[in-house]
XYZ file of C-alpha atoms in Angstrom:
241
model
C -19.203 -31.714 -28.092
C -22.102 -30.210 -28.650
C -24.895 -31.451 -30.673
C -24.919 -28.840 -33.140
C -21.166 -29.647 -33.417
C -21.048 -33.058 -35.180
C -17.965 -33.038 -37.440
C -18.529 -34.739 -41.225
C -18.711 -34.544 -44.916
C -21.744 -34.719 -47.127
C -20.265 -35.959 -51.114
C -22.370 -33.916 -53.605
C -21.668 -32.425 -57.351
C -21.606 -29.168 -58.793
C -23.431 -31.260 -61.332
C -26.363 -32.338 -59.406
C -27.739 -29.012 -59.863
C -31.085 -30.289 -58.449
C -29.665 -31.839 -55.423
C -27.599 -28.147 -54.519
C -30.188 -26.922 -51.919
C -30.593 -29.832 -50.379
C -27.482 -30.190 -49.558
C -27.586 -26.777 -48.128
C -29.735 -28.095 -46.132
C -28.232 -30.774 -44.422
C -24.929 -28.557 -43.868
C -28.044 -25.746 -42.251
C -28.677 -28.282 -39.570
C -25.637 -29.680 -39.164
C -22.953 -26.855 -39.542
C -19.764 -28.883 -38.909
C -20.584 -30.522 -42.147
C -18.131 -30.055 -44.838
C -18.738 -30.110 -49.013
C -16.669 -32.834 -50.629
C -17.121 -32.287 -54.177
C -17.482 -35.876 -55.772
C -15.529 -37.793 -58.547
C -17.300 -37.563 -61.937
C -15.917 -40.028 -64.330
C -18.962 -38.461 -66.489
C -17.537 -34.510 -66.304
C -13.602 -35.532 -65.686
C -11.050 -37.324 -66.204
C -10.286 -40.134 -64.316
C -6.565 -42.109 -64.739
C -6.792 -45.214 -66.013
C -10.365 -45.262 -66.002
C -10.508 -48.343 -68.052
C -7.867 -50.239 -66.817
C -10.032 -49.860 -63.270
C -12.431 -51.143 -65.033
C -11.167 -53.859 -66.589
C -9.317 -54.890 -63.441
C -12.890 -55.198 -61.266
C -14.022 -57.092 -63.925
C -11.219 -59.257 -63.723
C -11.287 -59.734 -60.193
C -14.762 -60.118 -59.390
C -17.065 -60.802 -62.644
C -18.131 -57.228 -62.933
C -16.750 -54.693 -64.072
C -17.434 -51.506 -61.953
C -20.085 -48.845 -63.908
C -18.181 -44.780 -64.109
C -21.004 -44.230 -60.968
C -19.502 -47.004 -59.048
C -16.222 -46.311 -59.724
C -17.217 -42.641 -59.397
C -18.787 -43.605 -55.817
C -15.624 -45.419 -54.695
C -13.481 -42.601 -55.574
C -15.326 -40.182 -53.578
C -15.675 -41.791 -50.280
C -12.073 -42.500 -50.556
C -11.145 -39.019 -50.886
C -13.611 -38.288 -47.625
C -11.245 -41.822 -45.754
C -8.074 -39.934 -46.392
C -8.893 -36.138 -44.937
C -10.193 -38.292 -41.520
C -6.973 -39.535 -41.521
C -5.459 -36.407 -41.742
C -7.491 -34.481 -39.584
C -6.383 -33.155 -36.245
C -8.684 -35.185 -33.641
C -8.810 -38.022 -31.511
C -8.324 -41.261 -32.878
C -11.855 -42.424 -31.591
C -13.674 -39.173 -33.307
C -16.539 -40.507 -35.473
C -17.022 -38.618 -38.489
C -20.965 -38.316 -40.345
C -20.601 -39.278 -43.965
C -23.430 -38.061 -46.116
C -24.278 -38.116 -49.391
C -26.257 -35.508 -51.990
C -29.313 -37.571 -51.366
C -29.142 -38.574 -47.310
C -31.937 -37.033 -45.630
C -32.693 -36.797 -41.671
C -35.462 -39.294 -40.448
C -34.696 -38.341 -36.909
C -32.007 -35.253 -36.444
C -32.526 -34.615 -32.936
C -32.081 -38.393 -31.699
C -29.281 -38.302 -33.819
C -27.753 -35.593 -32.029
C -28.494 -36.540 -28.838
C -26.970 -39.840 -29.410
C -23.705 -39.428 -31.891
C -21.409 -39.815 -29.095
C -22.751 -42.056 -26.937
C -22.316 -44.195 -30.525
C -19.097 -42.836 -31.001
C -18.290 -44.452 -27.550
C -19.109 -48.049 -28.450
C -18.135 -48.087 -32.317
C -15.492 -48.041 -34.879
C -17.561 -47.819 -37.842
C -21.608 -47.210 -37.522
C -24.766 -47.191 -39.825
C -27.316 -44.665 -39.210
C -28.760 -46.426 -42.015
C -28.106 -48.968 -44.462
C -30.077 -50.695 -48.003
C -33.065 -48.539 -47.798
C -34.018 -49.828 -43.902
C -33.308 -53.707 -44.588
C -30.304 -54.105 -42.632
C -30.854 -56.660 -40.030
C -28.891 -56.692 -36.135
C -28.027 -59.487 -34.941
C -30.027 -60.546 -31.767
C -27.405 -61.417 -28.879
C -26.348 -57.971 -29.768
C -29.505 -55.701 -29.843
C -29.708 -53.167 -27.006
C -32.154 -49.942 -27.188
C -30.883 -46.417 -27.949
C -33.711 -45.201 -27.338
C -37.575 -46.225 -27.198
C -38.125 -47.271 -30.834
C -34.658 -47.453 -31.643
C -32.229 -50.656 -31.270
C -28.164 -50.531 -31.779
C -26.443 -53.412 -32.519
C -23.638 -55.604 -34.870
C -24.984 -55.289 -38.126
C -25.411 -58.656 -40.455
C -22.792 -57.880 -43.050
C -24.729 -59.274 -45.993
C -27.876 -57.138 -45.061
C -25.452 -53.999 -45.319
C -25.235 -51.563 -48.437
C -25.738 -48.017 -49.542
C -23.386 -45.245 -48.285
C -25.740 -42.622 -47.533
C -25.586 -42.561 -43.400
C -22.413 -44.317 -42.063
C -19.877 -43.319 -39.487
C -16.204 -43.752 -39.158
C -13.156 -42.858 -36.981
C -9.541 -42.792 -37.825
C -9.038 -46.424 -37.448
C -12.042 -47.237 -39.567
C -10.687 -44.863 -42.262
C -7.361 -46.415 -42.231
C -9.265 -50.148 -42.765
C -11.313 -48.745 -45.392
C -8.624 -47.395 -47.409
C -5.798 -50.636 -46.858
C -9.298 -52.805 -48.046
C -10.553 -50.680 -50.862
C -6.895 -50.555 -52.560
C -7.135 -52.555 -54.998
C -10.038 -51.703 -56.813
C -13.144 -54.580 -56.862
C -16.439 -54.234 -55.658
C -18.546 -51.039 -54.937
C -17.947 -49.289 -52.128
C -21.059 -50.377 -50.326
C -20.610 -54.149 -50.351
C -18.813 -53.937 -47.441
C -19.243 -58.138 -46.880
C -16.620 -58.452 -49.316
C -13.640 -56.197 -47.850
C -15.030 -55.850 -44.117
C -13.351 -57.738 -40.992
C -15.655 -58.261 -38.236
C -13.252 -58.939 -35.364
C -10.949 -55.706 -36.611
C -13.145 -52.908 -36.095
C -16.287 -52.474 -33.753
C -19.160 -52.095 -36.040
C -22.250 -50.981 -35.334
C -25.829 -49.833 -36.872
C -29.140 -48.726 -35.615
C -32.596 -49.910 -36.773
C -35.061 -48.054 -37.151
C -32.594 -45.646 -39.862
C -31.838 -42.395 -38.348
C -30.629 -41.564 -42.106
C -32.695 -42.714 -45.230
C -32.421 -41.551 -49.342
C -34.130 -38.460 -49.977
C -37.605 -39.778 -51.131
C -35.784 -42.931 -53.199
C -35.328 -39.975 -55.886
C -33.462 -40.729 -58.418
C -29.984 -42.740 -58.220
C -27.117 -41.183 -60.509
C -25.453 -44.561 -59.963
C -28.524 -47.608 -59.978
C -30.310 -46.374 -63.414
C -32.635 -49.030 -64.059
C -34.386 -50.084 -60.811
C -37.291 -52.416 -61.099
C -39.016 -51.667 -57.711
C -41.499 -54.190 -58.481
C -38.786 -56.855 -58.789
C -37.067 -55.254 -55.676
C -40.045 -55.310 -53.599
C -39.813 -59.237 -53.513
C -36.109 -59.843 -53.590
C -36.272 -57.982 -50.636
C -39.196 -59.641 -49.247
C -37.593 -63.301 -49.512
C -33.711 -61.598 -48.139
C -35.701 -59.758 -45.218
C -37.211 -63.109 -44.241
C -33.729 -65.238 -44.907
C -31.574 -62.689 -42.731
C -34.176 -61.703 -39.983
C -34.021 -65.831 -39.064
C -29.965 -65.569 -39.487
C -29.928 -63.126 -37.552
C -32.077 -64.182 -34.325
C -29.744 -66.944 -34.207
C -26.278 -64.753 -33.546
């Protein structure tokens, strides 16, 4: 494969008309990249929106916002055409979304398949660059760069993930019946079923933290110390596995 050849989707919206050529660029410097056009409870109709609703809220204390459910929806739709496509079980496919951005293309190149070698399901990057490896597992990419088993609980955002057939078919069988978000993947992910992976430093971040269509009233003050006392909490967790 070459590097230029890295198969994928990148989940965007006819109705992110700012976000349009920026996705143009992504699929620019990675051609193999194909358009999923997203769900949109906001701009379509959705069956049994509410009763979704209602049944996340039933099942888990919250009841799942039209971006969430939106967001779920979408990166279903992506699970299913892996499935379907005509590859190798152990092809990874990129998953992008309207606002990934590159912080390191050409390592990321260089290095897809080596990572689709070793893993089911991989984060180029995860939670804005908090997700934590755990120690015994930590081995270098490259210098500056570490691979490794992800701490599930330091693990959200869908912005720069991986996944190959088997992944997909996990994915879908654990996202059936609607609950959490699709990037709280503590709550539906099986460690000793799939070989998961992520780097750190991200090879993937958000494109400048713009603006999320689904988290609408960040307090990045409040953040900044949340994440302060969790990056402390998990980076100790995590040199002990």
């Amino acid at each position: 494969m070459r590097t230029d050849e890295i198969p994928g989707y990148i989940i965007g919206s006819v109705h992110e008309t700012e976000r349009l050529a920026h996705i143009k660029t992504l699929q620019a410097s990675l051609p193999a990249l194909q358009y999923v056009e997203a769900v949109y409870p906001a701009y379509e109709r959705v069956p049994f929106l509410s009763a979704l609703k209602n049944t996340s809220l039933e099942r888990t204390g919250h009841a799942l916002s039209d971006g969430e459910l939106g967001c779920l929806l979408s990166h279903r739709s992506v699970w299913r055409k892996i499935l379907t496509a005509d590859v190798d079980e152990d092809q990874l496919f990129l998953i992008l979304e309207s606002d990934s951005a590159f912080a390191n293309l050409a390592l990321l190149k260089t290095k897809f398949q080596t990572v689709a070698d070793q893993y089911d399901l991989f984060f180029w990057g995860a939670w804005e660059g908090h997700m934590k490896l755990h120690r015994s597992t930590r081995k270098q990419l490259a210098e500056g760069f570490d691979i490794g088993e992800p701490y599930l609980k330091s693990v959200y955002c869908t912005y720069g993930y991986s996944v190959n057939k088997k992944a997909a078919a996990l994915l879908l069988k654990a996202t059936r019946r609607v609950a959490y978000p699709v990037d709280q993947f503590k709550y539906f992910m099986n460690i000793e079923t799939l070989r998961i992976g992520g780097v750190h430093p991200e090879l993937i971040v958000t494109n400048g933290r713009e603006k999320s269509y689904i988290q609408t009233n960040r307090n990045r003050f409040k953040e900044f110390f949340v994440w302060l006392v969790l990056d402390v909490r998990n980076s100790i967790v995590c040199y002990f596995k």
